[in-house]
Coordinates of C-alpha atoms (C1' of nucleotides) in Angstrom, one line a residue:
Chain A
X1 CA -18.0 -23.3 -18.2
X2 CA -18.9 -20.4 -20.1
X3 CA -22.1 -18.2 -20.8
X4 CA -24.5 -19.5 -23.1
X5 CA -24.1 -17.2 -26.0
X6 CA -27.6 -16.9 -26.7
X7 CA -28.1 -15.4 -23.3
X8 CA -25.7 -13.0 -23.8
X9 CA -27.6 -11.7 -27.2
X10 CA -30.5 -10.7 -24.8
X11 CA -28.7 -9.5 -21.2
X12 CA -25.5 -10.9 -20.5
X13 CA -24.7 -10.7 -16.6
X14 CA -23.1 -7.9 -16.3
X15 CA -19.5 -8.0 -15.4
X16 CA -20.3 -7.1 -11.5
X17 CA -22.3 -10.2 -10.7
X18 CA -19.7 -12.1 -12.4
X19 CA -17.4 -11.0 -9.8
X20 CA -19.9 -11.1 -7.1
X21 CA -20.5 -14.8 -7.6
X22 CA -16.9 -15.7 -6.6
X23 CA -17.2 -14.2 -3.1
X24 CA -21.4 -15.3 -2.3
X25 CA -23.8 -17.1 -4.3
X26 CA -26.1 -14.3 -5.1
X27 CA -29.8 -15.3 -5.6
X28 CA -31.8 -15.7 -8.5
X29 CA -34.3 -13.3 -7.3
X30 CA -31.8 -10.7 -6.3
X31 CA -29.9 -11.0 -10.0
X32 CA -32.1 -9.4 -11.6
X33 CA -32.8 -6.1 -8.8
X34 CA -28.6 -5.7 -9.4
X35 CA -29.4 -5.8 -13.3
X36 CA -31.9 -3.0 -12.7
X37 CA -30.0 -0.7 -10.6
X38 CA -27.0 -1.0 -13.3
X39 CA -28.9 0.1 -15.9
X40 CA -30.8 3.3 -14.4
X41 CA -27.7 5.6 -14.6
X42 CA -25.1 5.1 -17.0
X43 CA -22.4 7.4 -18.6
X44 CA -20.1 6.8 -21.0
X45 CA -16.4 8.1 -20.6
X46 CA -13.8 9.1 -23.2
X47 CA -10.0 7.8 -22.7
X48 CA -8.2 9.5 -20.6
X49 CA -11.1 11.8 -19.8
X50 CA -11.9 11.9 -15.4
X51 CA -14.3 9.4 -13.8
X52 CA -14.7 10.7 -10.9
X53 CA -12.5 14.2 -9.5
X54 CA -10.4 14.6 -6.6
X55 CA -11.7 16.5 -3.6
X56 CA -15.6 16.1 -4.3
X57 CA -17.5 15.1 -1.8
X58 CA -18.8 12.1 -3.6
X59 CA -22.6 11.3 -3.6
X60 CA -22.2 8.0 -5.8
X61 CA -19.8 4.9 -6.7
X62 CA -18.8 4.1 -9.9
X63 CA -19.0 0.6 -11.3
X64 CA -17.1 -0.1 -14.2
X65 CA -19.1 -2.2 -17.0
X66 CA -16.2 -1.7 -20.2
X67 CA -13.2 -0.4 -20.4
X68 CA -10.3 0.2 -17.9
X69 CA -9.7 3.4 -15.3
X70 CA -6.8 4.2 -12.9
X71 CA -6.8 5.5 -9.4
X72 CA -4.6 8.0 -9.1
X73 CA -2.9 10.9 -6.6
X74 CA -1.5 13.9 -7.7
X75 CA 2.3 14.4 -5.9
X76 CA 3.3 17.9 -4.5
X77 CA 6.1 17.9 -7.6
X78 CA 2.8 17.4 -10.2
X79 CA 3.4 13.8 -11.3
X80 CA 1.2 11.4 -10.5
X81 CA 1.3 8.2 -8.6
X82 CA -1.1 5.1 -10.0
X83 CA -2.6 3.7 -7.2
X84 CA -5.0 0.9 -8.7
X85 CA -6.3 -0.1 -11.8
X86 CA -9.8 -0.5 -12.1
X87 CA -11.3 -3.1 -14.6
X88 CA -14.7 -4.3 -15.2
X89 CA -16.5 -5.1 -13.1
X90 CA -14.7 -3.3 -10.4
X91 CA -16.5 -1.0 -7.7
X92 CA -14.8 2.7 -7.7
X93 CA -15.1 5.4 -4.7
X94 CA -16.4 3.1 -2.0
X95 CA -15.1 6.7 -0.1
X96 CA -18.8 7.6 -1.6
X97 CA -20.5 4.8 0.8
X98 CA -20.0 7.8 3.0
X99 CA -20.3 10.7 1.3
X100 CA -16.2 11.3 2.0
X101 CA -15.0 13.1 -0.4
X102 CA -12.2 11.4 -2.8
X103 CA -8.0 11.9 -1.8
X104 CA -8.1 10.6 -5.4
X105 CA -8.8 11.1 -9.2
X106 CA -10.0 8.2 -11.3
X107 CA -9.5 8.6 -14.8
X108 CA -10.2 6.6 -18.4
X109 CA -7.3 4.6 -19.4
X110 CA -9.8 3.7 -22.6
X111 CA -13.2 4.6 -23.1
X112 CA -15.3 3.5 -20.5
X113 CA -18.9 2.5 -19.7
X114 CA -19.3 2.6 -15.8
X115 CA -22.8 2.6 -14.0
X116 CA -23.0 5.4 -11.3
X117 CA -25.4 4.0 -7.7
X118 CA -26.7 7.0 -5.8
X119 CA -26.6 6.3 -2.0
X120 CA -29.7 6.2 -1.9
X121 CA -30.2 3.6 -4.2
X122 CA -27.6 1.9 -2.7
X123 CA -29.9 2.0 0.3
X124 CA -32.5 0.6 -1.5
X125 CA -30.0 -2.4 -2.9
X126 CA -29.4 -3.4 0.8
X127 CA -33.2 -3.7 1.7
X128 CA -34.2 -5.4 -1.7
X129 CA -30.9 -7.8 -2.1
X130 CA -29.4 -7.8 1.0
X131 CA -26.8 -10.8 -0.7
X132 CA -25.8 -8.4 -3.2
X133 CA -25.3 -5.6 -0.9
X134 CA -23.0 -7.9 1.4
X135 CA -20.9 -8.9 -1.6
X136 CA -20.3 -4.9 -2.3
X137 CA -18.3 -4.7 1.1
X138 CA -17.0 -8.3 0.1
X139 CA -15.8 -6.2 -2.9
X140 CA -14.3 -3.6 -1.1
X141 CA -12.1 -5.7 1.6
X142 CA -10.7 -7.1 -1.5
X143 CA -9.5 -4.3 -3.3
X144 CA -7.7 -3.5 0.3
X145 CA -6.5 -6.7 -0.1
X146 CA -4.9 -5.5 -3.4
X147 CA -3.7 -2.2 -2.8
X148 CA -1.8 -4.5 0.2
X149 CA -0.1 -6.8 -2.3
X150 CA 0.6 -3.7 -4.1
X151 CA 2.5 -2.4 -1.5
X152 CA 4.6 -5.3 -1.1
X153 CA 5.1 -5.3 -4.3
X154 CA 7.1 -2.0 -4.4
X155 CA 8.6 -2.6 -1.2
X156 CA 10.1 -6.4 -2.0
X157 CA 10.4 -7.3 -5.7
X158 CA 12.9 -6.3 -8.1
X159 CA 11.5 -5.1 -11.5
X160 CA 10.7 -7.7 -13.3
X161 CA 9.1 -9.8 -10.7
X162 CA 7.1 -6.2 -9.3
X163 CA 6.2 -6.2 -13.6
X164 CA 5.4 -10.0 -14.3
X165 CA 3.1 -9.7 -10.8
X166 CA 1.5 -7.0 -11.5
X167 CA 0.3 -8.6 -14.8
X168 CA -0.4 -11.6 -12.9
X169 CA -2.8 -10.0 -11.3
X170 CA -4.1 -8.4 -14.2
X171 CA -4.8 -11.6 -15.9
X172 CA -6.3 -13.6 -13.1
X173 CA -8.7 -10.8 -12.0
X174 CA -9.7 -10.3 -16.0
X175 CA -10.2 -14.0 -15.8
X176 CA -12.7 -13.3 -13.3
X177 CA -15.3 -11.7 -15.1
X178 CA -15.1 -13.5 -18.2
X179 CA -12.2 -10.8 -19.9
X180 CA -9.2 -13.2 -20.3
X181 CA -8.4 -16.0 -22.0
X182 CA -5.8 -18.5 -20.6
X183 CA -2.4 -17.5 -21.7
X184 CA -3.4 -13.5 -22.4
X185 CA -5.4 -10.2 -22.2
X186 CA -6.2 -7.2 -23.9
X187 CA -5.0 -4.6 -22.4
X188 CA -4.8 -0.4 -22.9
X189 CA -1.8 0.0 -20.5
X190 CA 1.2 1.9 -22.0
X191 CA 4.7 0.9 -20.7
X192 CA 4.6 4.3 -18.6
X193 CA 1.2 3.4 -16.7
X194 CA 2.4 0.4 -16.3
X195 CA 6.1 1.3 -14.9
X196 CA 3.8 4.0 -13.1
X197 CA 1.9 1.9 -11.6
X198 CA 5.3 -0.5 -10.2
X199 CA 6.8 2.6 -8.9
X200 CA 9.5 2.7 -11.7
X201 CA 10.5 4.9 -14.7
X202 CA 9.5 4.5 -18.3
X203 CA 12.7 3.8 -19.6
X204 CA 12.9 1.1 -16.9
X205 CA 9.8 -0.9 -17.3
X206 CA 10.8 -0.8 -21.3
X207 CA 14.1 -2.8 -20.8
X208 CA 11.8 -5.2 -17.9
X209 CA 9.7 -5.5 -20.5
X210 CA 12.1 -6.7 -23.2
X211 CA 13.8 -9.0 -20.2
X212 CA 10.5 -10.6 -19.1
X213 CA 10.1 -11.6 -22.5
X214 CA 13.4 -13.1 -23.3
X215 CA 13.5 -15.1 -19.8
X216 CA 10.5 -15.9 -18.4
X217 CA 8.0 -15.9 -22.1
X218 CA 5.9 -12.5 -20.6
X219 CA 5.4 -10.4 -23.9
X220 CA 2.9 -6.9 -23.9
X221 CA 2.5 -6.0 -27.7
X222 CA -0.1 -4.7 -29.7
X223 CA -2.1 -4.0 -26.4
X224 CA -2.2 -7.5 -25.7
X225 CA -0.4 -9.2 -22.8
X226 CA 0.8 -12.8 -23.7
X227 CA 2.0 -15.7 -21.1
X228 CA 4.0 -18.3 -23.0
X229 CA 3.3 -20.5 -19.9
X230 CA 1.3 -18.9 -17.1
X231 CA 2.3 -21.5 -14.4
X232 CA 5.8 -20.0 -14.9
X233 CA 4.8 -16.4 -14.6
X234 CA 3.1 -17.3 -11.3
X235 CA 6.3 -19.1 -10.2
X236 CA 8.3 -16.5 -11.3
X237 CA 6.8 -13.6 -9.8
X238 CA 5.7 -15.2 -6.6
X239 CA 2.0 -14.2 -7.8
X240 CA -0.6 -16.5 -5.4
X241 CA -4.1 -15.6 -6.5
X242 CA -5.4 -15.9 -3.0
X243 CA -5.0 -12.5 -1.6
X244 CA -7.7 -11.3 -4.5
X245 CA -10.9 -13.2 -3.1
X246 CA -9.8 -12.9 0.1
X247 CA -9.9 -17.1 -0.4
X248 CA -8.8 -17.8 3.4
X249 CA -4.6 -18.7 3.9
Chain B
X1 CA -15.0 21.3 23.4
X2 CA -13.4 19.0 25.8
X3 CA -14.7 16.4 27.9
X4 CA -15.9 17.1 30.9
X5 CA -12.5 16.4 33.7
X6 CA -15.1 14.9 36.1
X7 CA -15.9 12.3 33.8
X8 CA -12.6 11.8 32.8
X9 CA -11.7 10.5 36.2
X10 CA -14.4 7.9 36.6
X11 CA -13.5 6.9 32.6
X12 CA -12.0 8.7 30.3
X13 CA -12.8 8.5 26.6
X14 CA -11.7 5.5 25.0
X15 CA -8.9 6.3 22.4
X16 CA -11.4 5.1 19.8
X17 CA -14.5 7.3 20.9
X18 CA -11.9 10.2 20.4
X19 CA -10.7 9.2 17.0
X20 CA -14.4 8.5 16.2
X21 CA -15.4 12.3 16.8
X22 CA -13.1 13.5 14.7
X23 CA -15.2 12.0 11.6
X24 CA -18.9 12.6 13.2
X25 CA -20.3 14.1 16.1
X26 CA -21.0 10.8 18.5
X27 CA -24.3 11.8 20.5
X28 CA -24.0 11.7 23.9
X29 CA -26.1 8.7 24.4
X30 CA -24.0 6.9 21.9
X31 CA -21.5 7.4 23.8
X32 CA -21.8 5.1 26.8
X33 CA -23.3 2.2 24.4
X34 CA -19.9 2.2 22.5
X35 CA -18.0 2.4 26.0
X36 CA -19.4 -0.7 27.6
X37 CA -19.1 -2.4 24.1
X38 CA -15.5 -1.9 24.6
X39 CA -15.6 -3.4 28.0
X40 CA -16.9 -6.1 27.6
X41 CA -14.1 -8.6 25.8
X42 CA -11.1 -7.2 26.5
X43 CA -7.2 -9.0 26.0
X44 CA -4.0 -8.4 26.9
X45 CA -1.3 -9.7 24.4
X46 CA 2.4 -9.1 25.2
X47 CA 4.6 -7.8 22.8
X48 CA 5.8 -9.7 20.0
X49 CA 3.1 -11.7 20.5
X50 CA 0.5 -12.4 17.8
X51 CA -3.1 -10.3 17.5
X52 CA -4.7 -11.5 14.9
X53 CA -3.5 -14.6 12.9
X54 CA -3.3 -15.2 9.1
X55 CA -5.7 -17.1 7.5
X56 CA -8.1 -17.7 10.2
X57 CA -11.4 -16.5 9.2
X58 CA -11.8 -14.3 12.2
X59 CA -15.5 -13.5 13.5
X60 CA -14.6 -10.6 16.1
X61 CA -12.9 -7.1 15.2
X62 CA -10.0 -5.7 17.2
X63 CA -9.5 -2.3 18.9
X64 CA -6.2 -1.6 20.1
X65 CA -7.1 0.1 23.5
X66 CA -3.5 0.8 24.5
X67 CA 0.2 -0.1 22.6
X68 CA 1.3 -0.9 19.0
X69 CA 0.6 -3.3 16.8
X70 CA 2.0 -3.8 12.9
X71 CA -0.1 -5.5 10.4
X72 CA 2.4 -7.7 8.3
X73 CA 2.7 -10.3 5.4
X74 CA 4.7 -13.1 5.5
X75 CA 6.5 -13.0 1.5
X76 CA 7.2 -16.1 0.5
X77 CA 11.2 -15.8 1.0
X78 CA 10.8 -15.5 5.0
X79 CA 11.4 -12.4 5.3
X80 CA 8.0 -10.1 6.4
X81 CA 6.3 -6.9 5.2
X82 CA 5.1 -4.2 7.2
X83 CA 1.6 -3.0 6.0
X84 CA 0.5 -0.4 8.3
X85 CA 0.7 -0.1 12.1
X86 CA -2.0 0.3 14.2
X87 CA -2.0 2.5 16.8
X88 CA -4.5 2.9 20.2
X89 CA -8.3 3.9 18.9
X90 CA -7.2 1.7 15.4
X91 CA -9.4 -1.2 14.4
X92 CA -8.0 -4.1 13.3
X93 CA -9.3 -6.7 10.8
X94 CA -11.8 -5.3 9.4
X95 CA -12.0 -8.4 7.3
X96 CA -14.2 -9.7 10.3
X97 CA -16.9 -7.7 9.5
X98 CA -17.4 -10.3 6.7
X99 CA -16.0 -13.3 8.7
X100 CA -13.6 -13.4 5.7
X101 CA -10.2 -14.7 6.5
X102 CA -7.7 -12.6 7.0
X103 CA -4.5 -12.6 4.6
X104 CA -1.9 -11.0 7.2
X105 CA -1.0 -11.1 10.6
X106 CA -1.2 -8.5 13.2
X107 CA 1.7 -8.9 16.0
X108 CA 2.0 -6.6 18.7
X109 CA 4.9 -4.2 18.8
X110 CA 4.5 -3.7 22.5
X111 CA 2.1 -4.7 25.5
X112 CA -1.0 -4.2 23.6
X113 CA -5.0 -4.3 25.5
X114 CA -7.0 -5.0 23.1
X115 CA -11.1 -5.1 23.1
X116 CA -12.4 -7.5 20.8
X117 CA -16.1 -6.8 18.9
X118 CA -17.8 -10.0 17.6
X119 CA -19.8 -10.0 14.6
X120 CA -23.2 -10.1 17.0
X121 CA -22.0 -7.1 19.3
X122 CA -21.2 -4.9 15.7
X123 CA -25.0 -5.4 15.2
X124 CA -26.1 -4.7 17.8
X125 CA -24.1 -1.7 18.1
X126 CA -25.5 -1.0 14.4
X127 CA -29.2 -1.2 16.0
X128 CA -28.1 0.5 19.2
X129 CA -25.9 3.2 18.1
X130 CA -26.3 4.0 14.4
X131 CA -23.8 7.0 14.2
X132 CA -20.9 5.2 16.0
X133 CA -21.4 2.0 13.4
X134 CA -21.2 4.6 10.6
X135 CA -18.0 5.8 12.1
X136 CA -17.3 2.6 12.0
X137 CA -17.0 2.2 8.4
X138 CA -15.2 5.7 7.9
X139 CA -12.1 4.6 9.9
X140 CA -12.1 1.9 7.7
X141 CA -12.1 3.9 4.5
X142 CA -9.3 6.0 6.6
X143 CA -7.4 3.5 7.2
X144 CA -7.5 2.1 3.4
X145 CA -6.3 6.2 2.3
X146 CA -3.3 5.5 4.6
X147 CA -2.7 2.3 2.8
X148 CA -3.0 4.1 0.1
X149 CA -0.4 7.1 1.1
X150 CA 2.1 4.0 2.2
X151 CA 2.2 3.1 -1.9
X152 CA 3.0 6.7 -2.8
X153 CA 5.3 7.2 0.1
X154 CA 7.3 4.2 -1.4
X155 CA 6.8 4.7 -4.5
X156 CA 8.1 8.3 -5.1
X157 CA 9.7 9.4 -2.1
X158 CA 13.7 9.1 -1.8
X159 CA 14.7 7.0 1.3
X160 CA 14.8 10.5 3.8
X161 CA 11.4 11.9 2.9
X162 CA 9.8 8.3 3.3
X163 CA 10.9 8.2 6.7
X164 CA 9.9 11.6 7.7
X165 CA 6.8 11.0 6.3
X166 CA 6.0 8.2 7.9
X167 CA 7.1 9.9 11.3
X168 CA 5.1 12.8 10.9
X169 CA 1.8 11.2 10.3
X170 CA 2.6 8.7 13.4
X171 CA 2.9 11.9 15.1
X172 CA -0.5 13.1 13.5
X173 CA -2.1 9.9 14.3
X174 CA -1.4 10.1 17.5
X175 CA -2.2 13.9 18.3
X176 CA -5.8 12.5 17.3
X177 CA -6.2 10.4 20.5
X178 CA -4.0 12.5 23.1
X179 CA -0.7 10.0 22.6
X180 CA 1.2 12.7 21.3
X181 CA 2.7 16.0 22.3
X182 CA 3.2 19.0 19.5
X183 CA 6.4 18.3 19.5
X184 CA 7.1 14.5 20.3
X185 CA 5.7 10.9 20.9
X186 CA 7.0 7.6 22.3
X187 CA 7.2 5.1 19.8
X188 CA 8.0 1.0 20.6
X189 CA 9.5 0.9 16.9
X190 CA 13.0 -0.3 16.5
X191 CA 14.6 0.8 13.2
X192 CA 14.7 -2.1 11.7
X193 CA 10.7 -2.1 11.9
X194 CA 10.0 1.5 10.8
X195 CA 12.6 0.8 7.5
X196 CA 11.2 -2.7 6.7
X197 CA 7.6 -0.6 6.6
X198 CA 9.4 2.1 4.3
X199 CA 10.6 -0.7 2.1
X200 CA 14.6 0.0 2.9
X201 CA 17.1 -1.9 4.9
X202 CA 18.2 -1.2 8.2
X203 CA 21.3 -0.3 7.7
X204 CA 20.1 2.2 5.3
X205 CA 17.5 3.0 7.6
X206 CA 19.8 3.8 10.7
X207 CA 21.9 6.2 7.9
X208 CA 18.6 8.3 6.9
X209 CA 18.3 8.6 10.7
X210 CA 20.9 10.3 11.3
X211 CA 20.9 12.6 8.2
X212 CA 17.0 13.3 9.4
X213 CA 18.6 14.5 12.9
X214 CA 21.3 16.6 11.5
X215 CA 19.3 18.5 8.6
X216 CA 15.8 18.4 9.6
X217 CA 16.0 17.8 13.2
X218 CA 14.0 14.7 13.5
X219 CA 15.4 12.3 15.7
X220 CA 14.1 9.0 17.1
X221 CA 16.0 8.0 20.6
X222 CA 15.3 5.8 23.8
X223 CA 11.9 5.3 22.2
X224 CA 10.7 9.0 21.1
X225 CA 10.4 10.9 18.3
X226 CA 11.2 14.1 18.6
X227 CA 10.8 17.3 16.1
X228 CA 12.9 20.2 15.9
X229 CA 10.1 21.8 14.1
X230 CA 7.1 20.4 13.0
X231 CA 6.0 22.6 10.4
X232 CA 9.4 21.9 9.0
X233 CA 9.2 18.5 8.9
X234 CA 6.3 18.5 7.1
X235 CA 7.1 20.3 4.1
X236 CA 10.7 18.4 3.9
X237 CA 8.5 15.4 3.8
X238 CA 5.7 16.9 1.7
X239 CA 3.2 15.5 4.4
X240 CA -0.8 16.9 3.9
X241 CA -2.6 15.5 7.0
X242 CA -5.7 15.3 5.1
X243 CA -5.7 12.0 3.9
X244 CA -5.8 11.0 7.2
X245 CA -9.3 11.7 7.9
X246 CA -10.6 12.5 4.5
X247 CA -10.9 15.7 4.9
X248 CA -12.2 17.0 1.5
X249 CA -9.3 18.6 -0.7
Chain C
dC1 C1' 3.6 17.6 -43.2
dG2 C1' 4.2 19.0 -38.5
dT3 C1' 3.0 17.6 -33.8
dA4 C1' 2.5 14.6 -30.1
dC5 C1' 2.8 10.4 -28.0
dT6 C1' 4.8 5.8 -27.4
dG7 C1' 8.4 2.8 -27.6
dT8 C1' 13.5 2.1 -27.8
dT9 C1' 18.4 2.5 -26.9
dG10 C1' 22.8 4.0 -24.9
dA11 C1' 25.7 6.3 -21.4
dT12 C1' 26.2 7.9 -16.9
dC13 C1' 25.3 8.5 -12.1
dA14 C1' 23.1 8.4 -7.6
dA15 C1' 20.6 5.7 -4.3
dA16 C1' 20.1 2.0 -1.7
dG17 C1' 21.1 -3.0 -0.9
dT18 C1' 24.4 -6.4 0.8
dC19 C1' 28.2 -8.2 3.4
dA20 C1' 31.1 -7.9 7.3
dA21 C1' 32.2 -6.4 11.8
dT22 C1' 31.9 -3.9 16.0
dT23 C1' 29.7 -1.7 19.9
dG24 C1' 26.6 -1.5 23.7
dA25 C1' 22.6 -2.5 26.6
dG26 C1' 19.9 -5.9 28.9
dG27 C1' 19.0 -10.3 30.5
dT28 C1' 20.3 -15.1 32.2
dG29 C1' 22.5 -18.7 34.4
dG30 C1' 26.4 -20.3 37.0
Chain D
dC1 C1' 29.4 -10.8 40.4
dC2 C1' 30.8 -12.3 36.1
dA3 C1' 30.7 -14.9 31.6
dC4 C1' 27.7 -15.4 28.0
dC5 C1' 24.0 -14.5 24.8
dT6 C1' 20.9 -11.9 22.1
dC7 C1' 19.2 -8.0 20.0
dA8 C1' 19.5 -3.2 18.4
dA9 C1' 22.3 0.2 16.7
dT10 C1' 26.2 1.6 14.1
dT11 C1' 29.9 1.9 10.6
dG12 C1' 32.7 0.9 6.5
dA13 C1' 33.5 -1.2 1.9
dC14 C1' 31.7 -2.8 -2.1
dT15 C1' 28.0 -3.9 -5.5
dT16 C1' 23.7 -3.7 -7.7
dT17 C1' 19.7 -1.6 -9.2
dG18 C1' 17.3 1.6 -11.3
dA19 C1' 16.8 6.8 -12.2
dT20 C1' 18.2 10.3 -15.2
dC21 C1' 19.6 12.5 -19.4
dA22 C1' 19.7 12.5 -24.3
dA23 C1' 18.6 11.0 -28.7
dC24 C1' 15.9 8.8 -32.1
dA25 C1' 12.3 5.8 -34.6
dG26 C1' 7.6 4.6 -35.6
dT27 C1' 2.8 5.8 -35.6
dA28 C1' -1.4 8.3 -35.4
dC29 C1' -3.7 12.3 -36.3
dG30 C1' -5.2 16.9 -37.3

DNA sequence: CGTACTGTTGATCAAAGTCAATTGAGGTGG
DNA sequence: CCACCTCAATTGACTTTGATCAACAGTACG
């Protein structure tokens, strides 16, 4: 089930292919010309410092190896609405695919290692591993497909459900790439981003917080999100994982 | 800077070549490639009637050519959610590009033609006509920025704004393909419709509707939207058209 | 130590949902 | 032509949800 542990020692795969895997077998020979292009430009990224700035006219993407970032836009009044939550493993700025410039900031919610991928060497990518380059756009319809459910989210659940979905999510899509365990998940969210995140205030997603607990055994303490019985969760907030791979009806 | 009138009476530009331009300049020769593309599977789907099913893995993208269409989820209590609406010169399903399933439905709000792209045609038209494949793709990052706007919209807006800001980009949308006047456009969508895609009930809905005629002078009757004054309506509703085509900051 | 951020709690209030009914237009069958 | 049906729009009364305002406690950190 899991990674040999001696492989990781030398190159684990990184957290990409993992998630690459669940949409397309991706070939032996093409693992390791992903491997490559991850490791020719890296930066590391402070909490809370900007990934990638609003307005540029992009020339890269961003994929995130550690660490956690938001998608955010800035409102006319000068708060800010969380859009999407990017973990590892995730693609950021597909908007660069283009060279369209970004509506949107993406910012460190912890310290983050991401790998940026030129155009051009995305270009490269879809001559030399044309399966890897497929699953990309695989990659991007899903995180439509999320920003979707997101949307409904707001629109049709109450507060605790929008909460206890949202963390669903979380978990499932850490689960993934290797980054959860069964019943829980580190995570760097504050109650704000969170509650910013669902469209609700701070003081809000506190007492959601302290009710999803009580009732339905969802606790977030110590950065660590905890499912007494994960089953229930799903039940509860009407979380079915399908919508993330895209996995047919 | 417009098309030539001549040519507009043997066949006018399709509402998709026009959108098209608006991201890249589509070379003359492209031009006719794209046009007989669009010819050559066309559909007629009456209102109410459904597009584009869930779940099916479709293997052919849809254009709407002429009418509305929503794009909705079924939630698990019955009741549906409105995801975006697509308007003539949209693509639909871009999930096909993939052949992945799709994880909504797409119904038509009125008589909708339709012309259908199959996987096969799209490469070909890739091979053929390399500048309108790679507008292609940037209506389908503009159409994922809308998506995005929707969260925002619901998230932060109070039930008046969210309505005139859906309105207004409608309106926006539509100026982009010649369906709308400067002041005005005709619109299939009931109220229930346009509140259920704000996230509000129609009741509530019909009560923002009038408050929106009295103190911004937006009203929606025998199927048009009208505006008092657009510049007005914008800044109640905080609108910034950029987001619809990318436009930079 | 002060400062800043996060989490917590209570009181109050406004926004929007729900329930219930009515009106009016359009369409259908007798 | 009229009775009947359905759907959209409308209105009022009532209830619920969640935002807002205002403190305050715990913690990390310079």
């Amino acid at each position: 089930m899991f990674a040999d542990s001696q492989v990781q020692l030398r190159e684990s795969p990184s957290c990409l292919s993992k998630k690459l895997s669940h949409y397309r077998q991706v070939p032996a020979d093409e693992e390791p010309i992903l491997a490559k292009t991850l490791r020719q430009n890296q930066r590391s990224t402070q909490s809370r410092a900007i990934l990638i700035e609003q307005g540029e006219p992009a020339a890269e993407i961003c994929v995130i190896l550690k660490g956690w970032a938001s998608r955010q836009k800035i409102v006319s009044d000068g708060s800010r609405q969380i859009l999407a939550f990017h973990l590892p493993g995730d693609i950021c700025e597909f908007n660069a695919l283009l060279g369209a410039s970004s509506d949107t900031q993406t910012v460190a919610l912890s310290d983050v290692r991401s790998a940026r991928i030129t155009r051009r060497a995305l270009n490269e990518l879809a001559a030399t591993a044309p399966k890897v380059s497929q699953a990309l756009w695989w990659e991007a319809l899903s995180s439509n497909a999320i920003q979707r459910e997101w949307l409904i989210n707001i629109a049709r659940r109450g507060a605790s459900e929008r909460i206890a979905h949202l963390l669903c999510e979380l978990h499932y899509r850490l689960s993934l790439v290797g980054a959860a365990s069964d019943t829980a998940f580190a995570s760097p969210l504050t109650q704000a981003q969170l509650g910013n995140a669902c469209g609700m205030s701070a003081e809000h997603t506190n007492r959601t917080l302290r009710k999803l607990r009580d009732t339905v055994g969802i606790g977030l303490e110590d950065g660590e999100v905890r499912f007494a019985d994960i089953d229930a969760a799903h039940r509860y907030s009407d979380f079915d994982r399908r919508y993330v791979l895209l996995n047919g009806l």
